[in-house]
Structure formats: structure tokens, C-alpha cells
Tab-separated table of C-alpha atoms in Angstrom:
chain	number	residue	atom	x	y	z
A	1	UNK	CA	75.075	104.791	125.684
A	2	UNK	CA	73.926	104.148	129.179
A	3	UNK	CA	76.559	102.839	131.755
A	4	UNK	CA	77.244	99.514	132.704
A	5	UNK	CA	79.235	99.050	135.812
A	6	UNK	CA	80.855	96.663	138.022
A	7	UNK	CA	80.509	96.527	141.789
A	8	UNK	CA	83.958	95.469	142.401
A	9	UNK	CA	87.196	96.117	140.363
A	10	UNK	CA	89.116	93.391	141.803
A	11	UNK	CA	88.487	89.790	143.044
A	12	UNK	CA	90.964	87.226	144.684
A	13	UNK	CA	89.562	83.732	145.231
A	14	UNK	CA	91.479	80.524	146.496
A	15	UNK	CA	91.904	77.814	143.859
A	16	UNK	CA	89.129	75.384	144.099
A	17	UNK	CA	86.618	77.995	145.735
A	18	UNK	CA	83.879	79.465	143.700
A	19	UNK	CA	83.909	82.902	142.277
A	20	UNK	CA	81.022	85.537	141.700
A	21	UNK	CA	81.450	88.395	139.672
A	22	UNK	CA	78.839	91.108	139.718
A	23	UNK	CA	77.556	93.608	137.471
A	24	UNK	CA	75.113	96.455	137.636
A	25	UNK	CA	73.203	98.060	134.450
A	26	UNK	CA	71.234	100.932	134.158
A	27	UNK	CA	69.408	100.791	130.722
A	28	UNK	CA	66.119	99.270	131.368
A	29	UNK	CA	65.897	98.558	127.697
A	30	UNK	CA	68.561	96.229	127.749
A	31	UNK	CA	67.547	92.739	126.948
A	32	UNK	CA	70.837	90.971	125.996
A	33	UNK	CA	73.864	90.206	128.278
A	34	UNK	CA	77.172	88.701	127.636
A	35	UNK	CA	80.006	87.951	129.897
A	36	UNK	CA	83.346	88.156	128.306
A	37	UNK	CA	86.918	86.950	129.734
A	38	UNK	CA	90.011	88.922	128.613
A	39	UNK	CA	93.329	87.676	129.373
A	40	UNK	CA	96.414	90.123	129.433
A	41	UNK	CA	97.206	91.390	126.229
A	42	UNK	CA	94.256	89.631	124.287
A	43	UNK	CA	90.925	90.391	122.777
A	44	UNK	CA	87.863	89.514	124.959
A	45	UNK	CA	86.671	85.963	124.550
A	46	UNK	CA	82.906	85.028	124.819
A	47	UNK	CA	81.758	83.048	127.979
A	48	UNK	CA	77.908	82.932	128.279
A	49	UNK	CA	75.143	85.045	127.301
A	50	UNK	CA	71.801	85.444	128.708
A	51	UNK	CA	68.589	86.963	127.162
A	52	UNK	CA	66.033	89.124	129.278
A	53	UNK	CA	63.462	86.317	129.104
A	54	UNK	CA	65.688	84.017	131.339
A	55	UNK	CA	66.964	84.768	134.804
A	56	UNK	CA	69.556	81.867	134.811
A	57	UNK	CA	71.663	80.027	132.400
A	58	UNK	CA	74.358	77.554	132.959
A	59	UNK	CA	77.382	76.638	131.019
A	60	UNK	CA	80.648	74.521	131.674
A	61	UNK	CA	81.533	75.657	135.284
A	62	UNK	CA	79.756	78.855	134.784
A	63	UNK	CA	76.323	80.373	135.641
A	64	UNK	CA	74.815	83.563	134.728
A	65	UNK	CA	72.114	84.839	136.759
A	66	UNK	CA	70.175	87.898	135.949
A	67	UNK	CA	67.673	90.083	137.979
A	68	UNK	CA	65.882	92.653	135.798
A	69	UNK	CA	64.191	93.952	138.875
A	70	UNK	CA	67.372	95.499	140.252
A	71	UNK	CA	69.156	95.388	136.965
A	72	UNK	CA	71.847	93.187	138.334
A	73	UNK	CA	73.975	90.263	136.444
A	74	UNK	CA	76.204	88.099	138.108
A	75	UNK	CA	78.643	85.345	136.905
A	76	UNK	CA	79.475	82.284	138.723
A	77	UNK	CA	82.665	80.395	138.176
A	78	UNK	CA	82.583	77.043	140.184
A	79	UNK	CA	85.940	75.456	141.383
A	80	UNK	CA	87.904	78.353	140.153
A	81	UNK	CA	91.284	77.432	138.405
A	82	UNK	CA	94.375	79.473	137.738
A	83	UNK	CA	93.498	79.600	134.178
A	84	UNK	CA	90.395	81.458	135.176
A	85	UNK	CA	92.557	84.510	136.194
A	86	UNK	CA	91.551	87.248	134.044
A	87	UNK	CA	89.516	90.444	133.662
A	88	UNK	CA	85.658	89.817	133.180
A	89	UNK	CA	83.352	92.269	131.487
A	90	UNK	CA	79.875	92.263	131.280
A	91	UNK	CA	78.412	93.823	128.240
A	92	UNK	CA	74.689	94.545	127.446
A	93	UNK	CA	72.836	95.594	124.367
A	94	UNK	CA	69.256	96.162	123.638
A	95	UNK	CA	66.846	96.221	120.618
A	96	UNK	CA	67.142	100.052	120.313
A	97	UNK	CA	70.841	99.752	119.867
A	98	UNK	CA	71.139	96.287	118.039
A	99	UNK	CA	74.542	96.794	116.596
A	100	UNK	CA	76.476	97.546	119.636
A	101	UNK	CA	77.546	96.331	123.066
A	102	UNK	CA	77.989	98.440	125.934
A	103	UNK	CA	80.809	97.204	128.210
A	104	UNK	CA	81.462	97.623	131.948
A	105	UNK	CA	84.887	98.453	133.381
A	106	UNK	CA	85.833	95.109	134.227
A	107	UNK	CA	86.718	93.108	137.163
A	108	UNK	CA	90.136	91.556	137.753
A	109	UNK	CA	89.955	87.954	139.027
A	110	UNK	CA	92.785	86.616	140.420
A	111	UNK	CA	93.086	82.983	141.659
A	112	UNK	CA	95.310	82.267	144.764
A	113	UNK	CA	97.146	79.057	144.830
B	1	UNK	CA	84.932	78.555	110.569
B	2	UNK	CA	84.978	82.250	111.227
B	3	UNK	CA	88.307	83.918	112.172
B	4	UNK	CA	89.339	87.727	112.653
B	5	UNK	CA	92.844	89.035	111.925
B	6	UNK	CA	94.244	92.137	113.380
B	7	UNK	CA	97.417	93.622	112.747
B	8	UNK	CA	99.893	94.857	114.112
B	9	UNK	CA	99.919	93.428	117.535
B	10	UNK	CA	101.903	96.228	118.863
B	11	UNK	CA	102.736	99.824	117.629
B	12	UNK	CA	104.853	102.741	118.575
B	13	UNK	CA	104.165	105.955	116.920
B	14	UNK	CA	105.327	109.345	117.300
B	15	UNK	CA	102.894	112.260	118.068
B	16	UNK	CA	101.716	113.767	114.697
B	17	UNK	CA	102.424	110.608	112.626
B	18	UNK	CA	99.553	108.976	110.537
B	19	UNK	CA	97.934	105.646	111.871
B	20	UNK	CA	96.628	102.708	109.939
B	21	UNK	CA	95.268	99.439	111.439
B	22	UNK	CA	93.847	96.807	109.621
B	23	UNK	CA	91.284	94.033	110.452
B	24	UNK	CA	89.920	91.347	108.179
B	25	UNK	CA	87.297	88.805	108.910
B	26	UNK	CA	87.265	85.342	107.209
B	27	UNK	CA	84.426	82.579	107.125
B	28	UNK	CA	81.648	84.798	107.037
B	29	UNK	CA	80.036	87.415	104.657
B	30	UNK	CA	78.397	90.932	105.314
B	31	UNK	CA	79.311	90.920	108.927
B	32	UNK	CA	78.957	93.955	111.223
B	33	UNK	CA	82.338	95.198	112.017
B	34	UNK	CA	83.479	97.333	115.079
B	35	UNK	CA	86.453	99.081	116.442
B	36	UNK	CA	86.750	99.554	120.076
B	37	UNK	CA	89.478	101.246	122.179
B	38	UNK	CA	90.568	100.093	125.687
B	39	UNK	CA	92.275	102.415	127.973
B	40	UNK	CA	94.337	100.635	130.740
B	41	UNK	CA	92.127	99.217	133.597
B	42	UNK	CA	88.824	100.319	131.734
B	43	UNK	CA	86.060	98.964	129.585
B	44	UNK	CA	85.716	98.849	125.928
B	45	UNK	CA	84.595	102.164	124.285
B	46	UNK	CA	83.014	101.706	120.719
B	47	UNK	CA	84.536	103.942	118.195
B	48	UNK	CA	83.084	102.983	114.980
B	49	UNK	CA	80.775	100.367	113.510
B	50	UNK	CA	79.880	99.333	110.095
B	51	UNK	CA	77.041	97.068	108.594
B	52	UNK	CA	78.158	97.160	105.025
B	53	UNK	CA	80.846	98.338	102.533
B	54	UNK	CA	81.312	102.007	102.783
B	55	UNK	CA	78.840	102.569	105.664
B	56	UNK	CA	80.474	103.787	108.758
B	57	UNK	CA	78.834	104.908	111.918
B	58	UNK	CA	81.038	107.037	114.553
B	59	UNK	CA	79.937	106.692	118.175
B	60	UNK	CA	82.441	109.479	119.614
B	61	UNK	CA	84.018	112.300	118.285
B	62	UNK	CA	87.878	112.029	117.883
B	63	UNK	CA	90.964	112.280	116.022
B	64	UNK	CA	90.202	108.758	114.259
B	65	UNK	CA	88.582	107.604	111.169
B	66	UNK	CA	87.335	104.206	109.787
B	67	UNK	CA	86.829	102.930	106.367
B	68	UNK	CA	85.356	99.679	104.866
B	69	UNK	CA	86.855	99.192	101.446
B	70	UNK	CA	85.751	95.417	101.024
B	71	UNK	CA	83.211	93.531	102.702
B	72	UNK	CA	85.459	91.770	105.211
B	73	UNK	CA	88.100	94.412	105.661
B	74	UNK	CA	87.948	97.410	108.285
B	75	UNK	CA	90.673	99.818	108.763
B	76	UNK	CA	91.016	102.433	111.523
B	77	UNK	CA	92.908	105.635	110.577
B	78	UNK	CA	94.421	108.643	111.758
B	79	UNK	CA	95.990	111.584	109.843
B	80	UNK	CA	97.945	113.001	112.996
B	81	UNK	CA	98.049	110.892	116.076
B	82	UNK	CA	97.913	112.552	119.569
B	83	UNK	CA	98.987	111.243	122.906
B	84	UNK	CA	95.721	110.605	124.180
B	85	UNK	CA	95.256	108.052	121.086
B	86	UNK	CA	97.370	105.538	123.057
B	87	UNK	CA	95.457	102.613	124.074
B	88	UNK	CA	94.499	98.767	123.075
B	89	UNK	CA	92.301	98.786	119.921
B	90	UNK	CA	90.168	95.926	119.418
B	91	UNK	CA	88.457	94.939	116.246
B	92	UNK	CA	85.254	92.877	116.327
B	93	UNK	CA	82.804	91.344	114.309
B	94	UNK	CA	78.849	90.015	114.525
B	95	UNK	CA	76.387	88.468	112.448
B	96	UNK	CA	74.032	90.807	110.397
B	97	UNK	CA	70.387	90.833	110.912
B	98	UNK	CA	70.228	89.252	114.458
B	99	UNK	CA	69.303	91.596	117.163
B	100	UNK	CA	71.215	90.118	119.862
B	101	UNK	CA	74.115	88.292	119.032
B	102	UNK	CA	77.964	88.229	120.689
B	103	UNK	CA	80.587	89.950	119.222
B	104	UNK	CA	84.000	88.032	118.424
B	105	UNK	CA	87.125	89.823	119.085
B	106	UNK	CA	90.496	90.178	117.272
B	107	UNK	CA	93.606	89.948	119.430
B	108	UNK	CA	94.088	93.695	119.750
B	109	UNK	CA	96.644	96.252	118.649
B	110	UNK	CA	98.691	97.935	121.489
B	111	UNK	CA	99.223	101.417	120.267
B	112	UNK	CA	101.654	103.560	122.026
B	113	UNK	CA	101.947	107.217	120.775
B	114	UNK	CA	105.199	108.979	122.083
């Protein structure tokens, strides 16, 4: 499948600050995007998703922004907490491959006290 | 509610030995099932997916195979492990018939081939 990659492999933020994690994708047919959080030694957990007919979606302390023009996805975490420290993956799928998600390499978020 | 179970959590196997990882899903029927592998510091690579009993699709050529003997059971196997098979293996499921839906992951199996 086509590559879904992340701009930065690591990100360190101070507790209480906002975090922004970026993701670029190359498959122009991608129409569904998910952010996952993976804590050490565990499976990924769903955070938030967005479909291509939207450009913004908000959850609890998280916001996902989608810019289809430049094929860019971002995850914003408000008031970052120590428990937010984890690896964050973006994943995409398209109607051409409805049964599989393509994952990026991940960004390690570290929250500093 | 739906749950997914994957075992064992960790496994150390010698090169050339067989492998069998099992995954079961509860609380849903006819799920799509997936096996992913994650190398250290890397993203998730789809190995196999299944849309029904006995139906297996392989995404990459490899030393591994998958089987789905029951609706909610997915097994990852190898006859002879290679050092390069070491990694973190994740089972996942998603709802059938929906074009865009999230996948729910198990807790993973850390396989070390020595």
C-alpha cells in the first residue's frame, strides 16, 4: 500500500502545554483516517477518527485536522498530561482497500514534568 | 461489549521452531480479523486479514501463515521460525461490511527468536 508517514519521530512537551502531532499521507484515494495511541508493550488504542468529508473533528481534549489539499493530518492534544506519553500513529484507509488500515511509523510523545 | 484476546503476551522461541499465536474475539459475529507485525520503533505492517471462516488474504510474502478455523478465532503460525520473525504481533478486528471503520487491537505478543 502507499506510505503513510509522520514528520517527526519524537516530540517532547511540557505538562499542561498543547501538543501537535503531524502526519502526511500520499494516497489521494484515502478517505478515512484514524489516530491511535500506543503505550509501551500494549496494542494501539483508538483516539479519534475523521472522514474525508470533514476537515476538523473534536473529541475530549483532542482535535484532528485534515487538509486534503496537501494530504496532511494532525492531532492536537490540549493541556497535555503525563498519561498522554505514548507513541501516536495515524492510519488511513480508502474505499479501494476497505478492509485494511495503512499505518505511519509513529511519533513518540514525551510529556515533561 | 466486544473484547479481543491474544496470547501469549511474550514468547521466546529458537530459530527453526514452530509458532502458533492465537487470537479470539468475543461479543461480535463475523468480524474482519487481522494480524499485524510491528518492528521496534516502526509502524504496523499488515500481514494477513480474513473476512470469514477459511478465508485468508496475505499482504506480504513471508515465513508465516494464518488460519481461521472458527468465526472468531484467528491463528498465526510458522513451521520454522527465522531470526527476522522477531517482533511485536498484534491481532485486530473490525466490523464487517462497513467501508470505513476503526480496528480494535489486542494487547500483542512480543516474539523473540533466538
